[in-house]
Amino acid sequence: MKIMSVFRKFLQKFFIPVQLNGMFFAFMYILGVLCAWVTTSSGDELYKNLYTELFVDVYVICVILALMPRRVRFWIRQLLYIILYATALADVYCYVNFDSTLNPSMLLLVGETNGREAEEFISSLVSPSLIFSNVGWIFLLLLFQISLALFPKIMKRMNSSIQDKWLLLSCQWKAISGKIVPYAGLLCLTFLIWGIVAGAHNKVATYKLMSGRTIGDVEHTLTENDHAELYTPISRLIFSLYANSLASQQIDQLIAATNKIHVDSCSYTSPTIVLIIGESYGKHHSHMYGYFKETTPRQEKLEKSGQLVKFNDVITCWNLTSFVFKNVFSLHVIGQKGEWCDYPLFPELFRKSGYRVSFLTNQFLPRAKQAVYDFSGGFFLNNPILSKAQFDLRNTQLHQYDDGLLDDYDHFLSSGKIQLAKNNEDKKHNNLIIFHLIGQHVTYKDRYPQGREHFWASSYEKERPNLNDHQRKVLSQYDNAVYYNDSIVDQIVNRFKNKNAIVIYMPDHGEECYEENRGFICRNHSSKIDYPLAKYEFEIPFWIYCSSKYIHSHPEIYKEVIEAKNRKFMTDALPHMLLYLAGIHTKDYHDEFNLLSPKYKENRLRIMKNSADYDKLRDAALKEKKKR
């Protein structure tokens, strides 16, 4: 009996935190579950450890509260109620209005909200339409808790007979609860152990996510298959604050670098420079580079004319768009001291030199429903100070298909916002125009209009018998996206073919679509890079087009382009070639990184993801192939 008595007292201790914070525990647990329910789309699954891990989270808070003095505990609970309910309301509100829960981009937009917009937001919270949406469930729970908290006070104001009945019920409940406390403690202990075991991995993953040194580290962590699940509104808010703080640090560094920019001189060598940045374009799906399907007929026609020069040994430095953008926009080259954000961004130098810089993007516009990847890649483009320093003109709307960017350009041209130089003597209208396409970004079938299909699943039965019907269908969709992209870049070129213009095309990175027997699409974000991964995800198409007028007025540059087509190149050094083409002289420019320069350092190490030497991997793979 003595052992049982000790055991009961032992179990009772596990119920004390809940007993001292009963209402807090119950309602915060219900709030967490309710938020998960109302922010999960039909067809999506709830986080598998929601109920057990949430139990541990709320229980731990109750343990901390139980260690506080009673009066302090009371006020801390009230503060937690305000924070947790407010966060839950904001989270569900965002989901209802923007189809996305709290995220870093949402928080960034809030930071730019003025007083009037904030007032409109608060008034919208109590609008009838919103109250009858999923947000209403949070209000209903809050109202129920307030009513329950006020109930004892209401009872004290009732007549004596009702008070007596209430007192009798209270005494009976205390007697019953006293007997069940050990069993409640056992239940708490069981759920606690279960929750700790089930949620341990997620807690470790959350710690890893929240300890990234840069926003890029955080983004890369999220590419891992077993990354953290932020299943509560408060965890999403904390993560968003953390991500914004990391981005803010790099923004400060970039602004500091901007303030140090100095252009020595500019000869405006190329009146019009066009940079087309594609998306998710696997070189090995380009017929121009030997693919078995004719995916690039228009580019090949331009190549046959001699005006488009194809480069044969170009890789990207990362297989993530955001990392590519940071490295391609910055004058920093991998291997140099410091970080990308310690150096100027090339559009800033163009603007400082007198070029008019236009940026037409189909991905990086600030918007509420934005993944961390787009936030990470676009925060330095969308920051008001840095955007003003880099660009004279930007589009304001994303499009389903890339032909929308063509419409944007045509509108800017017809309205006079973009004016192209008429001849070499026209020094007033020098332009750098950047097109950033959505390209072949997953989901592939959404990257080209209906009725523009050119390939079908049945077209691959002979060449790819190892694939099933579904895989062939996805492959045909990817190739259709490549074929549509061919038409887009051709139309961009057509807009400059009669101008004194040079056009550079590069996608951000490659893409896998059931290559060989690898059996997957998109990209593998493994930290270990082997040659097949490097081949399909880092090797990219790259070409330079010169108009007839440009070739006539710049025969030496055209010759340099042809002579450079077989050189080894990695796109982190692209800004140095762009500065050369513009004739911009600055201390940040280096001949050794300029692909067209006779001083170009072709044997520079091409390090992918700051970890793997591409040329070593390729050479080893070729040696192994010769042995077989």
mmCIF file of C-alpha atoms in Angstrom, residues 218-394:
data_model
loop_
_atom_site.group_PDB
_atom_site.id
_atom_site.type_symbol
_atom_site.label_atom_id
_atom_site.label_comp_id
_atom_site.label_asym_id
_atom_site.label_seq_id
_atom_site.Cartn_x
_atom_site.Cartn_y
_atom_site.Cartn_z
ATOM 1 C CA VAL A 218 17.446 28.731 -43.778
ATOM 2 C CA GLU A 219 16.177 28.251 -47.317
ATOM 3 C CA HIS A 220 18.595 25.402 -47.955
ATOM 4 C CA THR A 221 17.463 23.700 -44.744
ATOM 5 C CA LEU A 222 13.901 23.837 -46.030
ATOM 6 C CA THR A 223 14.914 21.909 -49.155
ATOM 7 C CA GLU A 224 15.704 18.864 -47.004
ATOM 8 C CA ASN A 225 13.054 16.145 -46.991
ATOM 9 C CA ASP A 226 12.928 15.990 -43.192
ATOM 10 C CA HIS A 227 12.798 19.729 -42.548
ATOM 11 C CA ALA A 228 10.849 21.203 -39.634
ATOM 12 C CA GLU A 229 7.051 21.323 -39.624
ATOM 13 C CA LEU A 230 5.903 24.675 -38.234
ATOM 14 C CA TYR A 231 2.440 23.489 -37.303
ATOM 15 C CA THR A 232 1.286 26.328 -35.015
ATOM 16 C CA PRO A 233 0.644 30.007 -35.786
ATOM 17 C CA ILE A 234 3.110 31.170 -33.127
ATOM 18 C CA SER A 235 5.929 29.010 -34.548
ATOM 19 C CA ARG A 236 5.223 30.413 -38.015
ATOM 20 C CA LEU A 237 5.320 33.951 -36.624
ATOM 21 C CA ILE A 238 8.609 33.348 -34.797
ATOM 22 C CA PHE A 239 10.131 31.842 -37.953
ATOM 23 C CA SER A 240 8.923 34.775 -40.056
ATOM 24 C CA LEU A 241 10.455 37.255 -37.609
ATOM 25 C CA TYR A 242 13.701 35.292 -37.638
ATOM 26 C CA ALA A 243 13.840 35.068 -41.443
ATOM 27 C CA ASN A 244 13.190 38.795 -41.759
ATOM 28 C CA SER A 245 15.906 39.594 -39.234
ATOM 29 C CA LEU A 246 18.409 37.541 -41.277
ATOM 30 C CA ALA A 247 17.340 39.226 -44.498
ATOM 31 C CA SER A 248 17.587 42.604 -42.795
ATOM 32 C CA GLN A 249 21.225 41.958 -41.891
ATOM 33 C CA GLN A 250 22.107 41.323 -45.526
ATOM 34 C CA ILE A 251 20.033 44.307 -46.636
ATOM 35 C CA ASP A 252 22.138 46.498 -44.339
ATOM 36 C CA GLN A 253 25.332 45.076 -45.851
ATOM 37 C CA LEU A 254 24.053 45.652 -49.395
ATOM 38 C CA ILE A 255 23.033 49.228 -48.622
ATOM 39 C CA ALA A 256 26.478 49.851 -47.135
ATOM 40 C CA ALA A 257 28.035 48.447 -50.334
ATOM 41 C CA THR A 258 25.708 50.645 -52.429
ATOM 42 C CA ASN A 259 26.892 53.758 -50.644
ATOM 43 C CA LYS A 260 30.490 52.944 -51.597
ATOM 44 C CA ILE A 261 29.825 52.521 -55.335
ATOM 45 C CA HIS A 262 32.071 54.570 -57.580
ATOM 46 C CA VAL A 263 32.132 54.506 -61.377
ATOM 47 C CA ASP A 264 35.348 55.871 -62.867
ATOM 48 C CA SER A 265 33.990 56.222 -66.411
ATOM 49 C CA CYS A 266 31.594 54.710 -68.931
ATOM 50 C CA SER A 267 31.950 54.575 -72.722
ATOM 51 C CA TYR A 268 28.459 53.121 -73.337
ATOM 52 C CA THR A 269 30.018 50.544 -75.648
ATOM 53 C CA SER A 270 26.749 48.648 -76.118
ATOM 54 C CA PRO A 271 23.712 50.970 -76.352
ATOM 55 C CA THR A 272 21.243 48.200 -75.578
ATOM 56 C CA ILE A 273 22.081 45.153 -73.457
ATOM 57 C CA VAL A 274 19.367 42.554 -72.886
ATOM 58 C CA LEU A 275 19.753 39.849 -70.255
ATOM 59 C CA ILE A 276 17.242 36.983 -70.321
ATOM 60 C CA ILE A 277 17.260 34.839 -67.188
ATOM 61 C CA GLY A 278 15.383 31.575 -67.690
ATOM 62 C CA GLU A 279 14.159 29.128 -65.074
ATOM 63 C CA SER A 280 14.776 25.415 -64.489
ATOM 64 C CA TYR A 281 16.190 24.731 -67.950
ATOM 65 C CA GLY A 282 18.026 21.439 -68.244
ATOM 66 C CA LYS A 283 20.669 21.752 -70.972
ATOM 67 C CA HIS A 284 20.074 18.110 -71.855
ATOM 68 C CA HIS A 285 16.506 18.898 -72.948
ATOM 69 C CA SER A 286 17.695 21.417 -75.530
ATOM 70 C CA HIS A 287 17.839 20.075 -79.089
ATOM 71 C CA MET A 288 20.426 22.761 -79.757
ATOM 72 C CA TYR A 289 22.679 20.832 -77.349
ATOM 73 C CA GLY A 290 21.867 17.376 -78.743
ATOM 74 C CA TYR A 291 18.527 16.369 -77.159
ATOM 75 C CA PHE A 292 16.542 13.832 -79.216
ATOM 76 C CA LYS A 293 13.380 15.990 -79.409
ATOM 77 C CA GLU A 294 13.285 19.201 -81.453
ATOM 78 C CA THR A 295 12.605 21.533 -78.540
ATOM 79 C CA THR A 296 14.544 24.599 -79.807
ATOM 80 C CA PRO A 297 13.819 25.158 -83.523
ATOM 81 C CA ARG A 298 13.766 28.963 -83.332
ATOM 82 C CA GLN A 299 17.027 29.268 -81.413
ATOM 83 C CA GLU A 300 18.678 26.865 -83.844
ATOM 84 C CA LYS A 301 17.504 29.032 -86.746
ATOM 85 C CA LEU A 302 19.150 32.030 -85.077
ATOM 86 C CA GLU A 303 22.301 29.971 -84.526
ATOM 87 C CA LYS A 304 22.446 29.025 -88.218
ATOM 88 C CA SER A 305 22.275 32.716 -89.100
ATOM 89 C CA GLY A 306 25.538 33.181 -87.195
ATOM 90 C CA GLN A 307 24.095 35.886 -84.973
ATOM 91 C CA LEU A 308 23.414 33.565 -82.028
ATOM 92 C CA VAL A 309 26.585 32.048 -80.590
ATOM 93 C CA LYS A 310 26.083 28.970 -78.411
ATOM 94 C CA PHE A 311 28.460 28.425 -75.483
ATOM 95 C CA ASN A 312 29.335 24.814 -74.765
ATOM 96 C CA ASP A 313 30.814 24.619 -71.258
ATOM 97 C CA VAL A 314 28.758 26.754 -68.901
ATOM 98 C CA ILE A 315 27.509 25.812 -65.444
ATOM 99 C CA THR A 316 25.594 27.559 -62.706
ATOM 100 C CA CYS A 317 26.971 27.932 -59.209
ATOM 101 C CA TRP A 318 23.810 26.702 -57.425
ATOM 102 C CA ASN A 319 20.707 24.695 -58.200
ATOM 103 C CA LEU A 320 18.438 27.065 -56.271
ATOM 104 C CA THR A 321 17.087 30.210 -57.946
ATOM 105 C CA SER A 322 17.583 32.471 -54.935
ATOM 106 C CA PHE A 323 21.229 31.494 -54.496
ATOM 107 C CA VAL A 324 21.834 31.974 -58.222
ATOM 108 C CA PHE A 325 20.298 35.444 -58.183
ATOM 109 C CA LYS A 326 22.392 36.557 -55.247
ATOM 110 C CA ASN A 327 25.584 35.341 -56.892
ATOM 111 C CA VAL A 328 24.713 36.540 -60.398
ATOM 112 C CA PHE A 329 23.573 40.018 -59.335
ATOM 113 C CA SER A 330 26.513 40.620 -57.017
ATOM 114 C CA LEU A 331 29.977 41.596 -58.282
ATOM 115 C CA HIS A 332 31.292 39.046 -55.789
ATOM 116 C CA VAL A 333 32.727 35.930 -57.430
ATOM 117 C CA ILE A 334 32.901 32.638 -55.571
ATOM 118 C CA GLY A 335 36.379 32.326 -54.108
ATOM 119 C CA GLN A 336 36.760 36.028 -53.347
ATOM 120 C CA LYS A 337 36.881 37.179 -49.752
ATOM 121 C CA GLY A 338 33.679 38.235 -48.027
ATOM 122 C CA GLU A 339 30.077 37.421 -48.929
ATOM 123 C CA TRP A 340 27.894 38.248 -51.918
ATOM 124 C CA CYS A 341 26.181 41.025 -49.951
ATOM 125 C CA ASP A 342 29.478 42.814 -49.274
ATOM 126 C CA TYR A 343 29.750 43.758 -52.967
ATOM 127 C CA PRO A 344 27.709 46.066 -55.238
ATOM 128 C CA LEU A 345 24.910 44.662 -57.421
ATOM 129 C CA PHE A 346 25.566 45.075 -61.139
ATOM 130 C CA PRO A 347 22.295 46.949 -61.933
ATOM 131 C CA GLU A 348 23.386 49.598 -59.418
ATOM 132 C CA LEU A 349 26.590 50.188 -61.379
ATOM 133 C CA PHE A 350 24.626 50.423 -64.644
ATOM 134 C CA ARG A 351 22.282 53.014 -63.151
ATOM 135 C CA LYS A 352 25.171 54.922 -61.634
ATOM 136 C CA SER A 353 26.789 54.994 -65.085
ATOM 137 C CA GLY A 354 23.739 56.468 -66.779
ATOM 138 C CA TYR A 355 22.109 53.361 -68.220
ATOM 139 C CA ARG A 356 18.348 53.060 -67.829
ATOM 140 C CA VAL A 357 17.723 49.722 -66.128
ATOM 141 C CA SER A 358 14.430 47.863 -66.599
ATOM 142 C CA PHE A 359 13.565 44.691 -64.712
ATOM 143 C CA LEU A 360 10.647 42.589 -65.943
ATOM 144 C CA THR A 361 10.167 39.602 -63.694
ATOM 145 C CA ASN A 362 7.608 36.823 -63.637
ATOM 146 C CA GLN A 363 8.671 35.558 -60.207
ATOM 147 C CA PHE A 364 10.134 38.131 -57.837
ATOM 148 C CA LEU A 365 7.403 40.621 -57.042
ATOM 149 C CA PRO A 366 6.456 41.225 -53.397
ATOM 150 C CA ARG A 367 3.254 39.358 -52.595
ATOM 151 C CA ALA A 368 1.624 37.712 -49.613
ATOM 152 C CA LYS A 369 1.499 34.142 -50.881
ATOM 153 C CA GLN A 370 5.192 33.664 -51.433
ATOM 154 C CA ALA A 371 7.364 30.684 -50.543
ATOM 155 C CA VAL A 372 10.567 31.143 -48.562
ATOM 156 C CA TYR A 373 12.509 30.410 -51.760
ATOM 157 C CA ASP A 374 11.020 33.421 -53.549
ATOM 158 C CA PHE A 375 11.369 35.539 -50.408
ATOM 159 C CA SER A 376 15.050 34.585 -50.157
ATOM 160 C CA GLY A 377 15.689 35.305 -53.813
ATOM 161 C CA GLY A 378 13.686 38.502 -54.046
ATOM 162 C CA PHE A 379 14.153 40.368 -50.776
ATOM 163 C CA PHE A 380 17.179 42.306 -52.061
ATOM 164 C CA LEU A 381 15.366 43.118 -55.310
ATOM 165 C CA ASN A 382 12.167 44.273 -53.610
ATOM 166 C CA ASN A 383 13.607 46.288 -50.752
ATOM 167 C CA PRO A 384 12.534 49.889 -51.535
ATOM 168 C CA ILE A 385 16.029 51.369 -51.128
ATOM 169 C CA LEU A 386 17.811 48.678 -53.133
ATOM 170 C CA SER A 387 15.093 48.499 -55.794
ATOM 171 C CA LYS A 388 15.427 52.246 -56.371
ATOM 172 C CA ALA A 389 19.224 51.921 -56.529
ATOM 173 C CA GLN A 390 19.023 49.126 -59.129
ATOM 174 C CA PHE A 391 16.042 49.808 -61.365
ATOM 175 C CA ASP A 392 14.436 52.713 -63.179
ATOM 176 C CA LEU A 393 11.496 50.640 -64.319
ATOM 177 C CA ARG A 394 9.760 47.479 -63.097
#
